[in-house]
Short mmCIF file of N, CA and C in Angstrom, two decimals:
data_model
loop_
_atom_site.label_atom_id
_atom_site.label_comp_id
_atom_site.label_asym_id
_atom_site.label_seq_id
_atom_site.Cartn_x
_atom_site.Cartn_y
_atom_site.Cartn_z
N MET A 1 121.78 105.05 93.61
CA MET A 1 121.22 106.14 92.92
C MET A 1 122.34 107.35 92.67
N THR A 2 122.03 107.84 91.22
CA THR A 2 122.62 109.42 91.33
C THR A 2 121.50 110.34 91.53
N VAL A 3 122.35 111.35 92.95
CA VAL A 3 121.12 112.57 92.77
C VAL A 3 121.16 113.59 91.72
N ARG A 4 119.73 113.92 91.05
CA ARG A 4 119.75 114.84 90.07
C ARG A 4 119.25 115.96 90.63
N GLU A 5 118.53 115.92 91.26
CA GLU A 5 118.18 117.64 91.79
C GLU A 5 118.30 117.51 93.44
N VAL A 6 118.38 118.56 94.55
CA VAL A 6 117.96 118.87 95.32
C VAL A 6 117.66 119.90 95.88
N TYR A 7 117.40 119.67 97.20
CA TYR A 7 116.28 121.45 97.21
C TYR A 7 116.13 121.74 98.47
N LYS A 8 117.17 120.86 99.83
CA LYS A 8 117.81 120.96 100.65
C LYS A 8 118.32 120.16 100.85
N GLY A 9 119.36 120.40 101.84
CA GLY A 9 120.47 119.47 102.54
C GLY A 9 121.99 119.40 101.82
N ASP A 10 122.66 118.61 102.01
CA ASP A 10 124.23 118.76 101.50
C ASP A 10 124.59 117.99 100.53
N LEU A 11 123.50 117.48 100.00
CA LEU A 11 123.95 116.41 98.72
C LEU A 11 124.17 117.71 97.92
N LYS A 12 124.49 116.99 96.65
CA LYS A 12 124.63 118.09 95.33
C LYS A 12 124.12 117.26 94.48
N PRO A 13 124.04 118.09 93.14
CA PRO A 13 123.26 116.99 92.04
C PRO A 13 124.42 116.09 91.24
N GLY A 14 124.90 115.50 90.75
CA GLY A 14 125.59 114.12 90.38
C GLY A 14 126.06 113.36 91.64
N ASP A 15 125.95 113.55 92.96
CA ASP A 15 126.60 113.15 93.94
C ASP A 15 125.66 111.21 93.44
N ARG A 16 126.82 110.54 93.80
CA ARG A 16 126.16 109.37 94.35
C ARG A 16 125.56 108.27 95.30
N VAL A 17 124.84 108.04 95.73
CA VAL A 17 124.34 107.51 97.30
C VAL A 17 124.29 105.90 96.80
N ASN A 18 124.43 105.19 98.19
CA ASN A 18 123.60 104.05 98.26
C ASN A 18 122.27 104.36 98.25
N TYR A 19 121.60 102.92 98.31
CA TYR A 19 119.98 102.89 98.27
C TYR A 19 119.71 101.95 98.91
N SER A 20 118.60 101.85 100.06
CA SER A 20 118.41 100.01 99.93
C SER A 20 117.12 100.31 100.58
N ARG A 21 116.17 99.30 100.53
CA ARG A 21 114.51 99.34 100.95
C ARG A 21 114.26 97.86 100.72
N VAL A 22 112.80 97.77 101.73
CA VAL A 22 112.71 96.70 102.19
C VAL A 22 112.19 95.95 101.18
N GLY A 23 112.04 94.40 101.09
CA GLY A 23 111.45 94.14 99.62
C GLY A 23 112.66 93.89 98.87
N GLY A 24 111.68 93.13 98.09
CA GLY A 24 112.92 92.36 96.76
C GLY A 24 112.78 91.12 95.88
N THR A 25 113.75 90.35 95.53
CA THR A 25 112.83 89.35 94.46
C THR A 25 114.19 88.34 94.82
N VAL A 26 113.57 87.04 95.32
CA VAL A 26 114.66 86.02 95.70
C VAL A 26 114.12 85.14 94.93
N ILE A 27 115.21 83.67 94.48
CA ILE A 27 114.95 82.64 94.10
C ILE A 27 113.89 81.75 94.96
N PHE A 28 112.56 80.80 94.73
CA PHE A 28 111.92 80.12 95.53
C PHE A 28 112.64 79.34 96.48
N ASP A 29 113.31 78.59 95.85
CA ASP A 29 113.90 77.58 96.72
C ASP A 29 114.93 78.30 98.31
N GLU A 30 115.32 79.41 97.83
CA GLU A 30 115.51 80.76 99.20
C GLU A 30 114.74 81.15 99.80
N TYR A 31 113.23 81.47 99.07
CA TYR A 31 112.23 82.04 99.77
C TYR A 31 111.68 80.58 100.77
N TRP A 32 111.59 79.56 100.38
CA TRP A 32 110.90 78.13 101.05
C TRP A 32 112.08 78.12 102.14
N SER A 33 113.21 77.99 101.88
CA SER A 33 114.18 77.61 103.28
C SER A 33 113.81 78.96 104.30
N SER A 34 113.51 79.86 104.19
CA SER A 34 113.51 80.86 104.91
C SER A 34 112.41 80.63 105.86
N LEU A 35 111.34 80.22 105.53
CA LEU A 35 110.09 79.70 105.65
C LEU A 35 110.18 79.32 107.34
N ASN A 36 109.72 79.43 107.77
CA ASN A 36 109.58 78.15 109.83
C ASN A 36 108.59 77.22 109.19
N GLN A 37 108.76 76.44 109.68
CA GLN A 37 107.27 74.92 109.50
C GLN A 37 106.21 75.78 109.02
N GLN A 38 105.21 76.10 110.52
CA GLN A 38 103.77 77.18 109.95
C GLN A 38 103.84 77.30 108.85
N GLN A 39 104.99 78.31 108.11
CA GLN A 39 104.30 79.03 107.11
C GLN A 39 104.39 77.98 105.75
N ARG A 40 105.24 77.35 105.75
CA ARG A 40 105.43 75.98 105.09
C ARG A 40 103.93 75.13 104.77
N ASP A 41 103.21 74.89 106.21
CA ASP A 41 102.44 73.93 106.47
C ASP A 41 101.07 74.55 105.52
N LYS A 42 101.06 75.68 106.09
CA LYS A 42 100.11 76.75 105.31
C LYS A 42 99.98 76.93 103.79
N ILE A 43 101.04 76.83 103.12
CA ILE A 43 101.36 76.93 101.65
C ILE A 43 100.93 75.49 101.00
N LEU A 44 101.53 74.87 101.87
CA LEU A 44 100.96 73.49 101.52
C LEU A 44 99.67 72.63 101.52
N HIS A 45 99.22 73.73 102.81
CA HIS A 45 97.71 73.32 102.54
C HIS A 45 96.66 74.14 101.99
N LEU A 46 97.42 75.19 101.35
CA LEU A 46 96.43 76.19 100.09
C LEU A 46 96.87 75.03 98.79
N ASN A 47 97.95 74.17 98.69
CA ASN A 47 98.45 74.07 97.27
C ASN A 47 97.83 72.38 97.09
N ASN A 48 96.75 71.61 97.67
CA ASN A 48 96.68 70.43 98.16
C ASN A 48 97.56 69.56 98.23
N GLY A 49 98.85 70.05 99.20
CA GLY A 49 99.85 69.20 99.40
C GLY A 49 101.25 69.13 98.92
N GLN A 50 100.84 70.39 97.98
CA GLN A 50 102.25 69.82 97.46
C GLN A 50 102.70 70.96 97.28
N ARG A 51 104.36 71.28 97.47
CA ARG A 51 105.34 72.57 97.01
C ARG A 51 104.90 72.86 95.53
N PRO A 52 104.40 74.04 95.82
CA PRO A 52 104.45 74.99 94.72
C PRO A 52 105.83 74.83 93.64
N THR A 53 105.11 74.46 92.36
CA THR A 53 106.53 74.46 91.71
C THR A 53 106.75 75.50 90.14
N ALA A 54 105.13 76.61 90.51
CA ALA A 54 105.29 77.30 89.08
C ALA A 54 106.05 78.45 88.83
N LYS A 55 106.64 78.58 90.25
CA LYS A 55 107.06 80.13 89.99
C LYS A 55 108.50 80.24 90.42
N LYS A 56 109.52 80.12 89.84
CA LYS A 56 110.90 80.74 89.65
C LYS A 56 111.54 81.59 90.49
N TYR A 57 110.86 82.68 91.06
CA TYR A 57 110.87 83.83 91.61
C TYR A 57 109.74 84.07 92.22
N ILE A 58 110.03 84.58 94.05
CA ILE A 58 109.26 85.41 94.72
C ILE A 58 109.52 86.86 94.79
N GLN A 59 108.62 87.76 94.50
CA GLN A 59 109.03 89.69 94.76
C GLN A 59 107.82 89.53 95.40
N LYS A 60 108.76 90.50 96.99
CA LYS A 60 107.77 90.92 97.78
C LYS A 60 108.39 92.75 97.37
N LYS A 61 106.82 93.60 97.89
CA LYS A 61 106.53 95.05 97.84
C LYS A 61 106.59 95.37 99.31
N VAL A 62 106.74 96.38 99.60
CA VAL A 62 106.07 97.27 101.03
C VAL A 62 104.79 97.95 99.83
N LEU A 63 103.72 97.84 100.34
CA LEU A 63 102.74 98.92 99.92
C LEU A 63 102.45 98.84 98.30
N ASP A 64 103.09 100.30 97.78
CA ASP A 64 102.57 99.90 96.27
C ASP A 64 104.09 100.69 95.25
N ASP A 65 105.14 100.01 95.95
CA ASP A 65 106.27 100.46 96.06
C ASP A 65 106.86 100.50 94.38
N VAL A 66 107.52 101.08 93.59
CA VAL A 66 107.88 100.67 92.31
C VAL A 66 109.23 99.77 92.00
N ASP A 67 109.22 99.64 90.87
CA ASP A 67 110.66 98.65 90.49
C ASP A 67 111.57 99.76 90.61
N ILE A 68 112.69 98.97 90.42
CA ILE A 68 113.83 99.90 90.48
C ILE A 68 114.63 99.60 89.26
N GLU A 69 114.82 100.33 88.44
CA GLU A 69 115.67 99.33 87.23
C GLU A 69 116.91 100.61 87.07
N ALA A 70 118.30 99.88 86.99
CA ALA A 70 119.57 100.30 86.81
C ALA A 70 119.42 101.20 85.22
N GLY A 71 120.18 101.87 85.40
CA GLY A 71 120.11 102.91 84.35
C GLY A 71 119.16 103.88 83.81
N LYS A 72 118.25 103.85 84.25
CA LYS A 72 116.17 104.27 83.84
C LYS A 72 116.55 105.62 83.89
N GLU A 73 116.11 106.54 83.67
CA GLU A 73 116.06 107.80 84.13
C GLU A 73 114.43 107.86 84.95
#
């Protein structure tokens, strides 16, 4: 990200810094592979024994986090 204003600290306007946070968007197959068997069983139970096919991506956010869009002010 690019720093726009500085109120305190060593950064200067225009500095570019790396930024990370918890959460994100993954392909459903990768999400499914990351689950343990108990988590998969719960989803299967809630979906009448079938693996969900309606979603291609899974998005997880922390609380009321906002989406980050490249190049957006």
